Each structure stands twice: as C-alpha cells, then as structure tokens.
CSV table of C-alpha atoms in Angstrom, one decimal:
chain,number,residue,atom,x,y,z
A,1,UNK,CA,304.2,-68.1,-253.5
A,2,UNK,CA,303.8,-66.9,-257.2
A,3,UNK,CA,302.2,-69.5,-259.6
A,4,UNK,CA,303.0,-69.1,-263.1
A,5,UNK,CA,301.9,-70.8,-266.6
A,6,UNK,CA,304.8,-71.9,-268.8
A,7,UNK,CA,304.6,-74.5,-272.4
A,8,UNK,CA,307.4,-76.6,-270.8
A,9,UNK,CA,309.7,-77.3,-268.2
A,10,UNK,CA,312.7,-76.2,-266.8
A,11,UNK,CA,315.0,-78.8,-265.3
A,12,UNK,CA,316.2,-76.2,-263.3
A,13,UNK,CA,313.2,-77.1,-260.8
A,14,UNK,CA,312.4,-79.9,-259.2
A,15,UNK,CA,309.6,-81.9,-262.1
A,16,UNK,CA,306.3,-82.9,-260.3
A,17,UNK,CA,304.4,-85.3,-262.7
A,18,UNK,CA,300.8,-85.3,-262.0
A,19,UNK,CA,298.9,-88.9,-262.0
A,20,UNK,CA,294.6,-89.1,-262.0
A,21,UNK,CA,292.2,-92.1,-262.5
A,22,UNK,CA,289.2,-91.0,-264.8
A,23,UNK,CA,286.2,-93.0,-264.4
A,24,UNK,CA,286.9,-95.1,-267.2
A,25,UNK,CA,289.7,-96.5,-264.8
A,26,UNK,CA,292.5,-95.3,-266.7
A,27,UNK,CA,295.4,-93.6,-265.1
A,28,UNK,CA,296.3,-90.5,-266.7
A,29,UNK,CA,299.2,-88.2,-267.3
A,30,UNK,CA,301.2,-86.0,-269.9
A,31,UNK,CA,302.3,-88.3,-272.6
A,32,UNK,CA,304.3,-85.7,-274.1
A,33,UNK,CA,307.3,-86.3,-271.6
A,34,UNK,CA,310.8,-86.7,-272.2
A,35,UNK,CA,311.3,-90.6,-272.2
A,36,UNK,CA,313.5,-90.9,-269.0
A,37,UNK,CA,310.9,-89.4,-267.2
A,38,UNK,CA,308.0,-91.3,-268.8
A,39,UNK,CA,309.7,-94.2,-267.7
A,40,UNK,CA,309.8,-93.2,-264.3
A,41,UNK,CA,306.0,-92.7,-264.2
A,42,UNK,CA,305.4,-96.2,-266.0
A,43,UNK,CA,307.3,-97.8,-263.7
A,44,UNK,CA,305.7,-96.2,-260.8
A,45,UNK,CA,302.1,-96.9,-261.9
A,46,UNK,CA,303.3,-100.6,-262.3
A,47,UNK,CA,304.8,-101.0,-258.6
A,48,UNK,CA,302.6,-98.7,-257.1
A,49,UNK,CA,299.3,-99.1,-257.3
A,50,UNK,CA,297.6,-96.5,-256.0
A,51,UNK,CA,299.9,-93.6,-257.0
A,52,UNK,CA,297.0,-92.0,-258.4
A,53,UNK,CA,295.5,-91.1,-255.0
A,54,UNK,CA,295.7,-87.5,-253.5
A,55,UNK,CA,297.9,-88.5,-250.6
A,56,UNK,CA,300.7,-90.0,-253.0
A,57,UNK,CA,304.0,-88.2,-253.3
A,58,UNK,CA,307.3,-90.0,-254.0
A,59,UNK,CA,310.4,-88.4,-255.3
A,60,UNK,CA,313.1,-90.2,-257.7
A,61,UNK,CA,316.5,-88.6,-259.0
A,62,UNK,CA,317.1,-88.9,-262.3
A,63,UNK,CA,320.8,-88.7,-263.5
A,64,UNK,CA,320.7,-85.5,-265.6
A,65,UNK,CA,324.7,-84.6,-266.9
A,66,UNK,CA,327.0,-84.2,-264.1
A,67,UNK,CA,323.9,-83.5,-261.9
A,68,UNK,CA,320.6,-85.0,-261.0
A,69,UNK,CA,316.8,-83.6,-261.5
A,70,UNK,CA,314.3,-84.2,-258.9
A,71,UNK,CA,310.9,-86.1,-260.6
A,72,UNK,CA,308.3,-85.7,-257.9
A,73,UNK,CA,305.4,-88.5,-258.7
A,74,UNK,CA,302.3,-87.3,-257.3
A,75,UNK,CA,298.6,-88.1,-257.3
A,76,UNK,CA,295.7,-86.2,-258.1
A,77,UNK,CA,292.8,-88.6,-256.7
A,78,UNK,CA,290.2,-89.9,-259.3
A,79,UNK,CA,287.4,-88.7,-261.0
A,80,UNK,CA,284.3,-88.0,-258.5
A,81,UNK,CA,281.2,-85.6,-258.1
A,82,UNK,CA,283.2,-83.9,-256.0
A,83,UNK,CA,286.2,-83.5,-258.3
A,84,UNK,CA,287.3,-80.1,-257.4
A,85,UNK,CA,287.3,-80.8,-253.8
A,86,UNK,CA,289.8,-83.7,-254.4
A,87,UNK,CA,291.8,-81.6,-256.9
A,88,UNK,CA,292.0,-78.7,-254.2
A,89,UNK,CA,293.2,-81.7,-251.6
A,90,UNK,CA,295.6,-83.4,-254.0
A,91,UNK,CA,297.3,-79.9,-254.4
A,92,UNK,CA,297.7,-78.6,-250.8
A,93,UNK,CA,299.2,-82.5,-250.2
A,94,UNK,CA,301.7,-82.0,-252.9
A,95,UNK,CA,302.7,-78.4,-251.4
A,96,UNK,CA,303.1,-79.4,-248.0
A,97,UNK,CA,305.5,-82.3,-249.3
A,98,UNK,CA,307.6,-79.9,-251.0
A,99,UNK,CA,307.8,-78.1,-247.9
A,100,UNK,CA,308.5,-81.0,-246.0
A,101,UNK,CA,311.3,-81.6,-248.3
A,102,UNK,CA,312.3,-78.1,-248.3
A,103,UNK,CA,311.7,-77.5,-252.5
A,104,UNK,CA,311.7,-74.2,-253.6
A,105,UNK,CA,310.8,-74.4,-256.9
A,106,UNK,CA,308.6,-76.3,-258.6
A,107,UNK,CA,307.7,-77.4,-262.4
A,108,UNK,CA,304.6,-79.2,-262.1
A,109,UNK,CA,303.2,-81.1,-265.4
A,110,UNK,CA,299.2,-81.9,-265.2
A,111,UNK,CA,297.9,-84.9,-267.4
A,112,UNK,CA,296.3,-83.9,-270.7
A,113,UNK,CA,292.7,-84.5,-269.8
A,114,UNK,CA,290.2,-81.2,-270.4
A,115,UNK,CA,287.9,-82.3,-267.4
A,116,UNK,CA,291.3,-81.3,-265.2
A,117,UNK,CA,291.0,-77.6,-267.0
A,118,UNK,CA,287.5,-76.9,-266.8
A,119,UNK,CA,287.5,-73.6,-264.5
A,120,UNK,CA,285.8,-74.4,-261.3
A,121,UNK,CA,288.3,-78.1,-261.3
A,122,UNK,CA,291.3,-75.9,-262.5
A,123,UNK,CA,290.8,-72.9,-259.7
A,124,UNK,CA,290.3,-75.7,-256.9
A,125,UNK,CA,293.6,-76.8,-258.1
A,126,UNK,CA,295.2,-73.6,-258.2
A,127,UNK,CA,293.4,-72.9,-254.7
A,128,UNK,CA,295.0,-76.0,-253.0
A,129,UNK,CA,298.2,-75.2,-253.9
A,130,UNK,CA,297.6,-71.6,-252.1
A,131,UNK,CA,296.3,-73.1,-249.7
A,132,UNK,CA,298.9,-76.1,-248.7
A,133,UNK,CA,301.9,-73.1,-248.3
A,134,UNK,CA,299.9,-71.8,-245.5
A,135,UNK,CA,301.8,-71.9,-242.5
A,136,UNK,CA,301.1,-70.2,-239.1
A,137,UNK,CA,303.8,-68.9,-237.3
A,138,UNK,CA,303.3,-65.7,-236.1
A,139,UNK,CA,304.2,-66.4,-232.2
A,140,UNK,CA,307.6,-68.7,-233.1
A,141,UNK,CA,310.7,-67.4,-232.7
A,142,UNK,CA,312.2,-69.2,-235.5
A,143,UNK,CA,309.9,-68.5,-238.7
A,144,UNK,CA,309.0,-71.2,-241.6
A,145,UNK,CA,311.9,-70.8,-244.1
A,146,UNK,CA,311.3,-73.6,-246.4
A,147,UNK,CA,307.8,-72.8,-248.1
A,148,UNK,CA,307.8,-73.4,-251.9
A,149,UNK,CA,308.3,-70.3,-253.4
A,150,UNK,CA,307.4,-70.4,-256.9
A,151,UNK,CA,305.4,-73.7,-258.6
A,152,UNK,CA,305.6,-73.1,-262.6
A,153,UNK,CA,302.4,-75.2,-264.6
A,154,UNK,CA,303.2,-76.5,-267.7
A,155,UNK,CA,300.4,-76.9,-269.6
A,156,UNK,CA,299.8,-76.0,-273.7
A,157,UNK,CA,296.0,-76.4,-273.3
A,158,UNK,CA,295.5,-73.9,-271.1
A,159,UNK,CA,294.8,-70.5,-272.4
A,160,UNK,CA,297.1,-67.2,-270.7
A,161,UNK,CA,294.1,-64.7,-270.3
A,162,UNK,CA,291.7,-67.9,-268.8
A,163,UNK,CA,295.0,-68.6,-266.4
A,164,UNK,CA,295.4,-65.0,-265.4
A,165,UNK,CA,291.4,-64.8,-264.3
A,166,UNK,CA,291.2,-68.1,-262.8
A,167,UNK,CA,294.6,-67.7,-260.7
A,168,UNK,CA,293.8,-64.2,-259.8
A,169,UNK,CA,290.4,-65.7,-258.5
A,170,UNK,CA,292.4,-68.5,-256.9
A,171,UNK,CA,294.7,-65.9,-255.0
A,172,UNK,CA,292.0,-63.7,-253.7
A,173,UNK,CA,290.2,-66.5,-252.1
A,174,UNK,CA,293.4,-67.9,-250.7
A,175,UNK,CA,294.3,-65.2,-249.5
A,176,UNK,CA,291.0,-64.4,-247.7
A,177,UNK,CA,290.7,-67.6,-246.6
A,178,UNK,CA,294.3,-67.8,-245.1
A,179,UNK,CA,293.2,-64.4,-243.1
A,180,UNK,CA,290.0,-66.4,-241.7
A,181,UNK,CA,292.8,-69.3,-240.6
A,182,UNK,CA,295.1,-66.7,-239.3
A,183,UNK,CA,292.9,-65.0,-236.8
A,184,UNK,CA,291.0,-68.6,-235.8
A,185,UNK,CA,294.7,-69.4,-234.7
A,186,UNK,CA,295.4,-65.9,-232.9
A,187,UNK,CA,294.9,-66.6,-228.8
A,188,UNK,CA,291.9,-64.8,-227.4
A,189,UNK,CA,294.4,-62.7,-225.5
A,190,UNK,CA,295.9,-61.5,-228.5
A,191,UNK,CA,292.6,-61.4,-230.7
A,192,UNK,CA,289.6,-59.3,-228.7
A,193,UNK,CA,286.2,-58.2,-229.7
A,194,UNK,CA,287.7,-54.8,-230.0
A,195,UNK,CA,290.3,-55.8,-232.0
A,196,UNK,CA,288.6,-57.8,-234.3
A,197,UNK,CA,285.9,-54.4,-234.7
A,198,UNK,CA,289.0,-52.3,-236.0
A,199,UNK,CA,290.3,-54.9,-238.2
A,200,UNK,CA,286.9,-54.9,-239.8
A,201,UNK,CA,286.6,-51.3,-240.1
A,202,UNK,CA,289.9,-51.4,-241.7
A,203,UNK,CA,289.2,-54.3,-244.2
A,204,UNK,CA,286.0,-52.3,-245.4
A,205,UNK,CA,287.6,-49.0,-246.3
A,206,UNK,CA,288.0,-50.6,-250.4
A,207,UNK,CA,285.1,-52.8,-250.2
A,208,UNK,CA,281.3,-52.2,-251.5
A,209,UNK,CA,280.1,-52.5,-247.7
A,210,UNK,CA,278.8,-50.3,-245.1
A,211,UNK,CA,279.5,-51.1,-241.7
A,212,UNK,CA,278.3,-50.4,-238.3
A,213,UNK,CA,280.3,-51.8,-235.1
A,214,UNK,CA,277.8,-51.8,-232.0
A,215,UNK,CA,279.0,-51.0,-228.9
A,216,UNK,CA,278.0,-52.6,-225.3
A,217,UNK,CA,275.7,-49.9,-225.1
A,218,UNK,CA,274.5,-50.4,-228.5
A,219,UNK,CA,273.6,-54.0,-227.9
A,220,UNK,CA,271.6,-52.8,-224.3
A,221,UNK,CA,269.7,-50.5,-226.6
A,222,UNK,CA,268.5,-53.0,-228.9
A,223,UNK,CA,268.1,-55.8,-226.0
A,224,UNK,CA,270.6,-58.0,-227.2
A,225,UNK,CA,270.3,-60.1,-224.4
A,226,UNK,CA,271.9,-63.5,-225.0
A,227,UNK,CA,274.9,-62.0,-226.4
A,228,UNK,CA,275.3,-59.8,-223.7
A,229,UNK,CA,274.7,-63.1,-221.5
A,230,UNK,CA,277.5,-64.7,-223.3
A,231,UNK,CA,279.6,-61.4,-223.1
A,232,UNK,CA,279.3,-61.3,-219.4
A,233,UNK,CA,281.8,-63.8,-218.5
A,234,UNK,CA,284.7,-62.2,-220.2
A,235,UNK,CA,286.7,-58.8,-219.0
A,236,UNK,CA,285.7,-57.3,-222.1
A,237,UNK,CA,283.7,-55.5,-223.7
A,238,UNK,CA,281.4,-57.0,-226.6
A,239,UNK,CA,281.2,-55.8,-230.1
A,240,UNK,CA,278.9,-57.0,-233.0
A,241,UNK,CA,279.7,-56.3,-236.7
A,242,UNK,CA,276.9,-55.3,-238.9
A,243,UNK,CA,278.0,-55.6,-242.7
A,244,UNK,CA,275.5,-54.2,-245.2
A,245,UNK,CA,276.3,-55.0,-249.1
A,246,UNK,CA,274.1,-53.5,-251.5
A,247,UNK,CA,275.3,-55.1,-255.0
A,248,UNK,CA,273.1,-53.5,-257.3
A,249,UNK,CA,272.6,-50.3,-256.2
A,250,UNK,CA,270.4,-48.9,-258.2
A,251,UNK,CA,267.8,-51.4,-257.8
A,252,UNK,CA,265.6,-51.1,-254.8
C-alpha cells in the first residue's frame, strides 16, 4: 500500500472522515468540509453516539452528479495516555474495513487537532494503517485481492519533509514487523532452525551487525545444555543466532 499527503480530496476515492473525543469531551473533526458531507458527520455524531470509538466504521453514499461518493465515517478513539496506541488501533480497524469492503482507494480527512500530528501520535497512525493491510496468505491457493491499495491523507497542517521522515519511519517498521508476523505464521515444517539461520545471515548483509550462527557442535562446545535439552526432541538440528551491534564504533 502507498500512503501519500495531499491538501484536499479527490472524490474519485472513497472519503473516510476521521472522528476523536479530546479530553475536554468534545468530538472532533475537519470543519473545513464540503457541506454535504459535514452534514453527514453531524448527523452521525447525533444518532450515533459513540462514533468516536476506534471500532466505529459506517459507510453512507452521497449522491454526487450522475454518480455517488462513498463517505466512510470512522472513529479514532479518544484522547488517553496511551494515545498513540489507540491511534495505531483506530487505523488498522479502518484498513481492514476497507478490505472488508473491497476499497481500493482511499481519501482519508483527520480532524484539525495538533495533538493528532505530533510525531510519535502521527507515525502510530501511519503504522496502523501498515499494519491493518497485512494479510497472510502465503499457503492459499486463491491470494487476497482486495487490500487497499493506496490511502491519500489530506491534511494542510502537516508539513511534506516531516510526512516523508515520519512515513518512511512508519514503513520500515511495518514492514519489519509484518516479517516477524510472517514467519510466526510459517508451520514449523516449512520454517526450521536452519532456515531461519540463513534468513538471518541474509537479512544482515546491509545491516551494522555482525553475526555468528552456532552450530550443534558449537552449542556442545560451550555447554549449552538446556537448549540442547529442548533441541533433543525435534529431528533437527539446533541453531542459535548471535547478533552483535556496535553503534558507535569508535567508542570503546
């Protein structure tokens, strides 16, 4: 999925209009909306009462020419200690409804409140909605088809180089935590001690690290003993990863 930062919408996409409770107890969102769709938010905050929350996602059609426009009402939770963790929630919610829904596209419109962009609360949001596409289907014989494929943020407040750093740092750990996911899900069969040695070795090569894979004989050497215990009652062989990561080089 490619996440990009636009000053407005297109009506192209599907229009996801983003709804949080700061701890005042006020329920915020972009006031800068087109009236039809403002509407559609008021009237959803006054029949649903907890459309703030980080689980709420409800879709209306609003009548746009010949044609209608998709306006996805979504929650963002409320303001907490924990604010990026419900952030990073709210978003993997809203992705896995579009892909539930089979969107493609999306145009999503955050409320205009600076807590929201503050980097660590705007990278968890970027990070959920990573996060949420993730699907694992490397042993089906019919693939996922329907992930969302691009998600456009509109948002004036947010500066271009401070959304290039923050969504590059977004991706990267994503990505490295959708690896982690991806081989916790591989079978055992699949996924050995051997195999998971040569992965390492490979994932090092254009890292900082040094790394040393211990053999069986390795681990006798050093009496290893519980692991090799543990290692007993399986028909292969055990491995352990040693990852060494000197940041500063130059200081002893």
């Amino acid at each position: 999925m490619k996440i990009n930062l636009a000053d407005k919408i297109t009506t192209q996409d599907t229009i996801a209009v983003g709804i949080w409770k700061s701890i005042s107890g006020d329920c915020n969102y972009n006031q800068e909306l087109p009236k039809e769709i403002l509407d559609i938010v008021k009237y959803t905050l006054n029949h649903e009462l907890e459309s703030y929350k980080e689980t709420y996602q409800k879709i209306f059609c609003l009548k746009k020419g010949r044609g209608f426009v998709k306006i996805l009402v979504w929650g963002l939770g409320e303001q907490t200690e924990d604010l990026s963790v419900s952030l990073r929630n709210a978003a993997a919610n809203l992705v896995r409804f579009c892909i539930k829904e089979k969107l493609q596209n999306l145009s999503c419109i955050l409320p205009d409140n600076e807590l929201l962009f503050f980097d660590y609360n705007f990278q968890a949001l970027l990070e959920g909605f990573y996060l949420g596409n993730y699907c694992f289907d490397q042993y089906k014989s019919k693939k996922e088809i329907s992930k969302l494929q691009t998600l456009t943020i509109a948002a004036k407040t947010v500066p271009v180089e401070n959304f290039s750093t923050i969504n590059k740092t977004a991706e990267i750990l994503s990505k490295n935590v959708i690896l982690a996911r991806d081989l916790t899900n591989m079978p055992a069969n699949e996924l050995n001690p051997k195999k998971i040695a040569k992965l390492a070795e490979k994932m090092v090569k254009k890292l900082p690290l040094k790394i040393n894979v211990l053999s069986e004989k390795e681990l006798q050497k050093n009496n290893l003993n519980a692991l090799l215990a543990v290692a007993s009652g399986s028909t292969n062989s055990p491995y352990m990863i040693v990852l060494n990561y000197q940041g500063a080089p130059e200081n002893k």
